[in-house]
XYZ file of C-alpha atoms in Angstrom:
266
model
C 24.302 -32.275 -59.996
C 21.827 -29.747 -59.899
C 18.948 -32.224 -58.602
C 21.282 -33.695 -55.946
C 22.344 -30.115 -54.808
C 18.571 -28.931 -54.807
C 17.757 -32.025 -52.647
C 20.386 -31.272 -50.312
C 19.335 -27.934 -49.814
C 16.037 -28.966 -48.894
C 17.040 -31.452 -46.432
C 19.147 -28.983 -44.154
C 16.412 -26.329 -44.385
C 18.586 -23.787 -46.406
C 16.290 -23.967 -49.435
C 15.132 -20.305 -50.531
C 11.906 -19.491 -52.279
C 12.570 -17.877 -55.861
C 9.028 -16.516 -55.797
C 9.467 -12.314 -55.158
C 6.058 -12.057 -53.942
C 6.714 -14.749 -51.441
C 9.956 -13.180 -50.355
C 8.243 -9.727 -49.942
C 5.442 -11.325 -47.771
C 8.161 -13.093 -45.647
C 10.154 -9.754 -45.098
C 6.708 -8.017 -44.026
C 6.091 -10.642 -41.707
C 9.596 -10.585 -39.996
C 9.074 -6.847 -39.667
C 5.956 -7.022 -37.500
C 6.274 -6.899 -33.903
C 3.845 -6.455 -31.030
C 3.851 -2.839 -29.862
C 4.385 -2.447 -26.084
C 6.047 -4.406 -23.279
C 4.973 -8.274 -23.438
C 3.377 -9.437 -19.993
C 6.710 -11.085 -19.110
C 8.746 -7.975 -19.711
C 6.578 -5.296 -17.936
C 8.281 -5.822 -14.767
C 11.371 -3.933 -16.296
C 9.518 -0.916 -17.145
C 9.043 -0.643 -13.420
C 12.548 -0.892 -12.188
C 12.231 -4.713 -11.015
C 14.511 -7.540 -12.052
C 12.332 -10.162 -12.060
C 8.473 -10.731 -12.188
C 6.417 -9.738 -9.077
C 5.189 -13.534 -8.261
C 1.363 -14.091 -8.329
C -0.161 -14.249 -4.531
C -1.820 -17.288 -3.538
C -5.535 -17.522 -2.891
C -6.120 -17.249 0.702
C -8.391 -19.184 2.811
C -11.950 -17.628 3.569
C -11.761 -16.590 7.003
C -13.462 -13.967 9.169
C -11.474 -11.721 11.240
C -11.820 -11.886 15.062
C -13.266 -9.167 16.645
C -11.397 -7.314 19.516
C -12.622 -8.236 23.237
C -15.865 -6.781 24.164
C -15.986 -3.354 26.040
C -18.914 -1.964 27.956
C -20.789 -5.181 26.239
C -20.063 -4.476 23.152
C -17.668 -5.945 20.278
C -15.146 -3.469 18.576
C -13.052 -3.658 15.662
C -9.720 -5.720 15.761
C -6.648 -3.395 15.369
C -3.877 -4.745 13.103
C -0.524 -4.181 11.900
C 0.092 -7.665 10.872
C -2.149 -10.506 9.510
C -1.432 -13.821 10.823
C -0.465 -15.957 7.591
C 1.669 -18.470 6.327
C 1.146 -17.167 2.856
C 4.257 -15.415 1.714
C 2.548 -11.875 1.219
C 2.871 -8.470 2.715
C 0.187 -5.774 2.004
C 0.822 -2.399 0.303
C -1.290 0.657 1.725
C -1.341 4.225 0.971
C -2.634 6.872 2.987
C -4.640 10.441 2.297
C -5.050 10.818 -1.140
C -3.082 14.021 -1.995
C -0.571 11.879 -4.571
C -2.293 11.374 -7.751
C 0.519 10.003 -9.795
C -0.801 8.889 -13.140
C 2.430 6.728 -13.329
C 1.282 4.904 -10.416
C -2.184 4.094 -11.912
C -0.122 2.542 -14.964
C 1.956 0.724 -12.454
C -0.831 -0.894 -10.714
C -2.560 -2.254 -14.062
C 0.540 -3.300 -15.674
C 1.998 -5.412 -12.909
C -1.822 -6.203 -11.422
C -0.662 -4.853 -8.435
C -2.914 -5.174 -5.140
C -3.027 -1.901 -3.354
C -5.478 -0.600 -0.768
C -6.031 3.181 -0.481
C -7.116 4.774 2.613
C -8.546 8.328 1.626
C -9.188 11.573 3.566
C -11.668 13.870 1.879
C -9.889 16.881 2.174
C -6.707 15.526 0.471
C -8.287 13.467 -2.014
C -11.135 15.611 -3.049
C -12.334 17.165 -5.365
C -10.924 15.059 -7.896
C -11.808 11.581 -7.006
C -11.474 10.417 -10.740
C -7.988 9.324 -9.925
C -9.139 6.871 -7.362
C -12.046 5.636 -9.656
C -9.346 4.744 -11.981
C -7.499 2.781 -9.357
C -10.775 1.148 -8.052
C -11.526 -0.004 -11.605
C -8.115 -1.892 -11.458
C -8.976 -3.922 -8.090
C -7.566 -1.163 -5.579
C -9.595 -1.486 -2.082
C -11.108 1.840 -1.090
C -10.717 2.542 2.716
C -11.284 5.337 5.209
C -8.967 7.746 6.568
C -11.396 10.375 7.929
C -12.819 13.467 6.252
C -10.257 15.851 7.752
C -7.209 13.892 8.961
C -7.919 15.251 12.606
C -6.191 13.620 15.551
C -8.826 11.359 16.798
C -7.689 10.086 20.479
C -9.200 12.697 23.186
C -12.276 14.019 20.975
C -15.721 13.226 21.964
C -17.603 10.669 20.597
C -19.639 12.777 18.473
C -16.460 14.528 16.954
C -14.917 11.266 16.042
C -18.218 9.643 14.723
C -18.772 12.599 12.509
C -15.021 12.255 10.669
C -15.615 8.274 10.486
C -19.077 8.160 9.412
C -18.606 11.391 7.119
C -15.958 9.757 5.127
C -17.804 6.790 4.641
C -20.781 8.621 3.100
C -18.594 10.606 1.246
C -16.769 7.424 -0.353
C -20.076 5.868 -0.899
C -21.413 8.775 -2.725
C -18.506 9.686 -4.921
C -16.988 6.199 -5.542
C -19.682 3.664 -4.893
C -17.286 2.283 -2.018
C -18.568 0.593 1.364
C -15.164 0.676 3.495
C -14.774 -2.021 6.280
C -11.258 -1.048 7.261
C -10.052 2.231 8.606
C -6.769 4.118 9.417
C -6.761 6.729 11.947
C -4.509 9.752 11.019
C -1.136 9.451 12.448
C -2.169 6.258 14.181
C -3.956 8.378 16.878
C -7.175 6.364 18.194
C -8.453 5.183 21.789
C -11.471 3.225 22.917
C -13.723 6.062 21.582
C -12.443 5.414 18.177
C -13.115 2.094 18.259
C -16.738 2.703 19.419
C -17.267 5.320 16.509
C -15.705 3.065 13.918
C -17.841 0.112 14.813
C -21.003 2.296 14.741
C -19.803 3.427 11.246
C -19.705 -0.244 10.037
C -15.921 -0.422 10.494
C -14.590 -4.031 11.021
C -10.876 -3.361 11.721
C -8.562 -0.450 12.353
C -5.501 -0.848 9.942
C -1.735 0.547 11.440
C 1.148 -0.619 9.693
C 4.449 -2.834 10.941
C 6.752 -1.031 8.088
C 6.669 2.192 6.753
C 8.227 3.477 3.163
C 10.338 6.712 3.683
C 11.766 8.347 0.609
C 14.872 5.985 0.657
C 13.960 3.100 2.473
C 11.752 1.009 4.953
C 11.713 1.655 8.410
C 10.070 -0.360 11.323
C 8.278 1.138 14.086
C 8.868 -1.616 16.632
C 9.858 -5.573 16.047
C 12.022 -7.301 13.919
C 13.664 -4.758 11.120
C 12.876 -6.917 8.060
C 9.717 -7.750 6.263
C 7.730 -10.929 7.563
C 4.728 -12.674 5.844
C 1.672 -10.852 6.803
C 3.368 -7.365 7.294
C 1.297 -4.423 6.468
C 3.263 -1.791 4.708
C 2.578 2.148 4.577
C 3.530 4.269 1.571
C 2.761 7.419 2.941
C 2.857 10.641 1.325
C 6.181 12.486 0.325
C 6.160 16.044 1.570
C 9.915 16.728 1.379
C 11.972 15.119 -1.487
C 9.111 14.722 -4.125
C 10.205 11.278 -5.181
C 7.175 10.259 -7.050
C 4.936 7.445 -5.642
C 5.622 5.125 -8.524
C 9.386 5.214 -7.553
C 8.713 5.022 -4.071
C 6.591 1.778 -4.953
C 9.179 0.345 -6.685
C 11.846 0.440 -3.612
C 9.296 -1.118 -1.469
C 8.507 -4.203 -4.367
C 12.164 -4.488 -4.364
C 12.553 -5.156 -0.822
C 9.543 -7.436 -0.798
C 11.188 -9.411 -3.501
C 14.423 -9.618 -1.678
C 12.850 -11.448 1.383
C 11.212 -13.906 -1.175
C 7.740 -12.181 -0.567
C 5.139 -11.080 -2.846
C 2.024 -8.771 -2.581
C -1.241 -9.775 -1.450
C -4.694 -8.052 -1.256
C -5.337 -6.517 2.241
C -9.281 -7.236 1.760
C -8.673 -10.689 0.972
C -7.387 -11.493 4.421
C -9.289 -9.048 6.599
């Protein structure tokens, strides 16, 4: 009878070891759990209900320049990238906000972002942006002093743009190809100065994140593939940058989109 019972227990997988050392070892093994969130659960830490989809690998394609002016090709001005890929692009301005949680978010979600820096806002501590750059963030130009450029003489505009090119190269080793004029204010002189500073595109935006939701300066009031999104500084409510980014990502996912790397498309 005892032999039959033992055989039945083995067949049903219910046999237990009687070795106390083996039982202790099993208990210890069962108690071991990996520390921190698993990759599949990281998105929950950042207020998302599902993982952020990985963007497709874009086909290599050069951005067409704007029509020639006075015999020279000028940078293209864009607020939207023509693409069939279901991606949008996250861009951030100035550099006044140095939210360490945002760095953690970019790392854990592998989030592609582009940061347009103004020296007077980002400095003197460029270390925050060095950490973002190590995570793959694009470092781009937003002038030295955040002045309104339209109407300024060529020399003044060139000093603002080329001066920040040199500053970002010396502080971060970056060589920006993209430029965002402060307040989206530019003229033909801006394009000429930007071209002479090595800029290939002026980047505006089609949607902007307020402390509460996305707003659209023109066009359809919803996100489309290829849209450039501005997550600007919040000087009123104090909602952290990481939280505002979460709000954007929720809207992106609701449209069945994900986030691509702007520099891969421009």
